[in-house]
């Protein structure tokens, strides 16, 4: 199944299958889809050594990958094919938890442009990062 084959109200299994082609997110970073609907998605990964940098903290690139993957799901369900054209991420804190959870919500969805915010927390509830994205359809 391709992302473009998703219905406006897909099951989690359909979403996972459609986004399985995002190999870096799903295989290397091991991102998992927890919730998915038009304009909304929640994904997570369990923090492993592969996610850590030389200081022992979760690498910024791993956090960004989780945010970007979650964004891709939220902005493509029930919409024309959509890609991000601008992303700003702020790293707020280091995690002491065992998982990172990203939640993306649409701020405004237009015919050609969409605006989204992705909040990343750990499983202890601590805010880790926030990404703001502009997407093109």
PDB file of C-alpha atoms in Angstrom:
ATOM      1  CA  UNK A   1       0.000   0.000   0.000  1.00  0.00           C
ATOM      2  CA  UNK A   2       1.218   3.498  -0.812  1.00  0.00           C
ATOM      3  CA  UNK A   3       0.618   6.621   1.261  1.00  0.00           C
ATOM      4  CA  UNK A   4      -1.515   7.941  -1.608  1.00  0.00           C
ATOM      5  CA  UNK A   5      -3.775   4.863  -1.256  1.00  0.00           C
ATOM      6  CA  UNK A   6      -4.854   5.726   2.301  1.00  0.00           C
ATOM      7  CA  UNK A   7      -8.526   6.437   2.889  1.00  0.00           C
ATOM      8  CA  UNK A   8      -9.674   9.474   4.855  1.00  0.00           C
ATOM      9  CA  UNK A   9     -10.207   7.228   7.894  1.00  0.00           C
ATOM     10  CA  UNK A  10      -7.577   4.464   7.765  1.00  0.00           C
ATOM     11  CA  UNK A  11      -6.950   1.847  10.424  1.00  0.00           C
ATOM     12  CA  UNK A  12      -3.651   1.889  12.320  1.00  0.00           C
ATOM     13  CA  UNK A  13      -2.628  -1.211  10.394  1.00  0.00           C
ATOM     14  CA  UNK A  14      -3.234   0.561   7.064  1.00  0.00           C
ATOM     15  CA  UNK A  15      -1.235   3.583   8.221  1.00  0.00           C
ATOM     16  CA  UNK A  16       1.646   1.409   9.431  1.00  0.00           C
ATOM     17  CA  UNK A  17       1.661  -0.470   6.115  1.00  0.00           C
ATOM     18  CA  UNK A  18       1.566   2.722   4.034  1.00  0.00           C
ATOM     19  CA  UNK A  19       4.407   4.353   5.984  1.00  0.00           C
ATOM     20  CA  UNK A  20       6.542   1.191   6.233  1.00  0.00           C
ATOM     21  CA  UNK A  21       8.417   2.489   3.179  1.00  0.00           C
ATOM     22  CA  UNK A  22       9.888   5.186   5.450  1.00  0.00           C
ATOM     23  CA  UNK A  23      12.693   2.742   6.255  1.00  0.00           C
ATOM     24  CA  UNK A  24      14.898   5.148   8.204  1.00  0.00           C
ATOM     25  CA  UNK A  25      12.059   6.036  10.580  1.00  0.00           C
ATOM     26  CA  UNK A  26      10.519   2.578  10.873  1.00  0.00           C
ATOM     27  CA  UNK A  27      13.581   0.331  10.712  1.00  0.00           C
ATOM     28  CA  UNK A  28      16.601   2.374  11.821  1.00  0.00           C
ATOM     29  CA  UNK A  29      14.846   4.522  14.439  1.00  0.00           C
ATOM     30  CA  UNK A  30      12.069   1.979  15.127  1.00  0.00           C
ATOM     31  CA  UNK A  31       9.246   4.548  15.149  1.00  0.00           C
ATOM     32  CA  UNK A  32       5.811   3.061  15.854  1.00  0.00           C
ATOM     33  CA  UNK A  33       2.429   4.613  14.991  1.00  0.00           C
ATOM     34  CA  UNK A  34       0.051   4.826  17.980  1.00  0.00           C
ATOM     35  CA  UNK A  35      -2.691   7.137  16.647  1.00  0.00           C
ATOM     36  CA  UNK A  36      -3.470   8.447  13.182  1.00  0.00           C
ATOM     37  CA  UNK A  37      -6.257  10.567  11.742  1.00  0.00           C
ATOM     38  CA  UNK A  38      -6.609  13.596   9.495  1.00  0.00           C
ATOM     39  CA  UNK A  39      -4.489  16.363  11.024  1.00  0.00           C
ATOM     40  CA  UNK A  40      -3.361  14.263  14.003  1.00  0.00           C
ATOM     41  CA  UNK A  41      -0.814  11.550  14.742  1.00  0.00           C
ATOM     42  CA  UNK A  42       1.040  10.080  17.698  1.00  0.00           C
ATOM     43  CA  UNK A  43       4.201   8.003  17.263  1.00  0.00           C
ATOM     44  CA  UNK A  44       6.910   6.761  19.595  1.00  0.00           C
ATOM     45  CA  UNK A  45      10.169   4.897  19.836  1.00  0.00           C
ATOM     46  CA  UNK A  46      11.851   3.139  22.717  1.00  0.00           C
ATOM     47  CA  UNK A  47      15.180   4.821  23.409  1.00  0.00           C
ATOM     48  CA  UNK A  48      18.057   2.489  22.548  1.00  0.00           C
ATOM     49  CA  UNK A  49      21.829   2.981  22.356  1.00  0.00           C
ATOM     50  CA  UNK A  50      21.542   3.610  18.594  1.00  0.00           C
ATOM     51  CA  UNK A  51      19.528   6.776  19.380  1.00  0.00           C
ATOM     52  CA  UNK A  52      22.214   8.239  21.685  1.00  0.00           C
ATOM     53  CA  UNK A  53      24.982  10.721  20.934  1.00  0.00           C
ATOM     54  CA  UNK A  54      28.484  10.853  22.411  1.00  0.00           C
ATOM     55  CA  UNK A  55      27.171  12.524  25.574  1.00  0.00           C
ATOM     56  CA  UNK A  56      24.662   9.723  26.207  1.00  0.00           C
ATOM     57  CA  UNK A  57      21.639  11.901  25.399  1.00  0.00           C
ATOM     58  CA  UNK A  58      19.183  11.162  22.592  1.00  0.00           C
ATOM     59  CA  UNK A  59      20.652  12.553  19.370  1.00  0.00           C
ATOM     60  CA  UNK A  60      18.866  15.548  17.873  1.00  0.00           C
ATOM     61  CA  UNK A  61      18.582  13.742  14.539  1.00  0.00           C
ATOM     62  CA  UNK A  62      16.699  10.862  16.163  1.00  0.00           C
ATOM     63  CA  UNK A  63      14.286  13.301  17.797  1.00  0.00           C
ATOM     64  CA  UNK A  64      13.815  15.124  14.498  1.00  0.00           C
ATOM     65  CA  UNK A  65      13.185  11.822  12.688  1.00  0.00           C
ATOM     66  CA  UNK A  66      10.403  10.952  15.147  1.00  0.00           C
ATOM     67  CA  UNK A  67       8.880  14.434  14.736  1.00  0.00           C
ATOM     68  CA  UNK A  68       9.145  14.331  10.934  1.00  0.00           C
ATOM     69  CA  UNK A  69       7.637  10.835  10.720  1.00  0.00           C
ATOM     70  CA  UNK A  70       4.715  11.868  12.947  1.00  0.00           C
ATOM     71  CA  UNK A  71       4.200  15.001  10.843  1.00  0.00           C
ATOM     72  CA  UNK A  72       4.176  12.962   7.623  1.00  0.00           C
ATOM     73  CA  UNK A  73       1.342  10.827   8.940  1.00  0.00           C
ATOM     74  CA  UNK A  74      -0.763  13.709  10.277  1.00  0.00           C
ATOM     75  CA  UNK A  75      -0.477  15.801   7.110  1.00  0.00           C
ATOM     76  CA  UNK A  76      -1.113  13.015   4.577  1.00  0.00           C
ATOM     77  CA  UNK A  77      -4.247  11.328   5.908  1.00  0.00           C
ATOM     78  CA  UNK A  78      -7.282  12.641   4.051  1.00  0.00           C
ATOM     79  CA  UNK A  79      -5.201  15.210   2.142  1.00  0.00           C
ATOM     80  CA  UNK A  80      -3.503  15.518  -1.229  1.00  0.00           C
ATOM     81  CA  UNK A  81       0.119  14.297  -1.128  1.00  0.00           C
ATOM     82  CA  UNK A  82       1.897  16.612   1.290  1.00  0.00           C
ATOM     83  CA  UNK A  83       5.560  17.295   2.091  1.00  0.00           C
ATOM     84  CA  UNK A  84       7.180  19.656   4.547  1.00  0.00           C
ATOM     85  CA  UNK A  85       8.884  22.710   3.075  1.00  0.00           C
ATOM     86  CA  UNK A  86      10.046  24.338   6.292  1.00  0.00           C
ATOM     87  CA  UNK A  87      10.665  22.933   9.760  1.00  0.00           C
ATOM     88  CA  UNK A  88      11.892  24.584  12.931  1.00  0.00           C
ATOM     89  CA  UNK A  89      12.735  22.430  15.922  1.00  0.00           C
ATOM     90  CA  UNK A  90      13.574  23.537  19.432  1.00  0.00           C
ATOM     91  CA  UNK A  91      15.246  21.066  21.760  1.00  0.00           C
ATOM     92  CA  UNK A  92      13.935  21.842  25.225  1.00  0.00           C
ATOM     93  CA  UNK A  93      15.420  19.190  27.471  1.00  0.00           C
ATOM     94  CA  UNK A  94      17.242  15.890  27.621  1.00  0.00           C
ATOM     95  CA  UNK A  95      15.199  12.774  28.345  1.00  0.00           C
ATOM     96  CA  UNK A  96      15.603  10.565  31.396  1.00  0.00           C
ATOM     97  CA  UNK A  97      12.789   8.287  30.244  1.00  0.00           C
ATOM     98  CA  UNK A  98      12.792   5.104  28.192  1.00  0.00           C
ATOM     99  CA  UNK A  99      10.556   6.277  25.307  1.00  0.00           C
ATOM    100  CA  UNK A 100       9.978   9.384  23.236  1.00  0.00           C
ATOM    101  CA  UNK A 101       6.428  10.143  22.147  1.00  0.00           C
ATOM    102  CA  UNK A 102       5.598  12.691  19.432  1.00  0.00           C
ATOM    103  CA  UNK A 103       2.143  14.193  18.956  1.00  0.00           C
ATOM    104  CA  UNK A 104       1.390  16.188  15.828  1.00  0.00           C
ATOM    105  CA  UNK A 105      -1.655  18.383  15.380  1.00  0.00           C
ATOM    106  CA  UNK A 106      -2.707  20.594  12.513  1.00  0.00           C
ATOM    107  CA  UNK A 107      -2.771  24.312  13.275  1.00  0.00           C
ATOM    108  CA  UNK A 108      -4.292  25.304   9.928  1.00  0.00           C
ATOM    109  CA  UNK A 109      -4.952  23.193   6.867  1.00  0.00           C
ATOM    110  CA  UNK A 110      -5.459  24.880   3.527  1.00  0.00           C
ATOM    111  CA  UNK A 111      -5.793  23.687  -0.049  1.00  0.00           C
ATOM    112  CA  UNK A 112      -2.105  24.211  -0.865  1.00  0.00           C
ATOM    113  CA  UNK A 113      -0.387  24.835   2.489  1.00  0.00           C
ATOM    114  CA  UNK A 114      -0.713  23.346   5.962  1.00  0.00           C
ATOM    115  CA  UNK A 115       0.751  24.375   9.300  1.00  0.00           C
ATOM    116  CA  UNK A 116       1.503  21.804  11.999  1.00  0.00           C
ATOM    117  CA  UNK A 117       3.033  21.560  15.469  1.00  0.00           C
ATOM    118  CA  UNK A 118       4.739  18.441  16.814  1.00  0.00           C
ATOM    119  CA  UNK A 119       5.346  18.130  20.559  1.00  0.00           C
ATOM    120  CA  UNK A 120       7.806  15.491  21.735  1.00  0.00           C
ATOM    121  CA  UNK A 121       7.727  14.248  25.318  1.00  0.00           C
ATOM    122  CA  UNK A 122       9.297  11.321  27.078  1.00  0.00           C
ATOM    123  CA  UNK A 123       7.376   8.624  28.913  1.00  0.00           C
ATOM    124  CA  UNK A 124       7.892  10.565  32.166  1.00  0.00           C
ATOM    125  CA  UNK A 125       5.866  13.462  30.710  1.00  0.00           C
ATOM    126  CA  UNK A 126       8.864  15.786  30.288  1.00  0.00           C
ATOM    127  CA  UNK A 127       8.805  18.098  27.234  1.00  0.00           C
ATOM    128  CA  UNK A 128      11.817  17.230  25.084  1.00  0.00           C
ATOM    129  CA  UNK A 129      11.301  19.197  21.849  1.00  0.00           C
ATOM    130  CA  UNK A 130       8.796  21.082  19.701  1.00  0.00           C
ATOM    131  CA  UNK A 131       8.766  21.257  15.918  1.00  0.00           C
ATOM    132  CA  UNK A 132       6.729  23.711  13.861  1.00  0.00           C
ATOM    133  CA  UNK A 133       6.293  22.824  10.193  1.00  0.00           C
ATOM    134  CA  UNK A 134       4.920  24.353   7.035  1.00  0.00           C
ATOM    135  CA  UNK A 135       3.796  21.815   4.449  1.00  0.00           C
ATOM    136  CA  UNK A 136       2.931  21.986   0.770  1.00  0.00           C
ATOM    137  CA  UNK A 137       0.199  19.922  -0.903  1.00  0.00           C
TER     138      UNK A 137
END
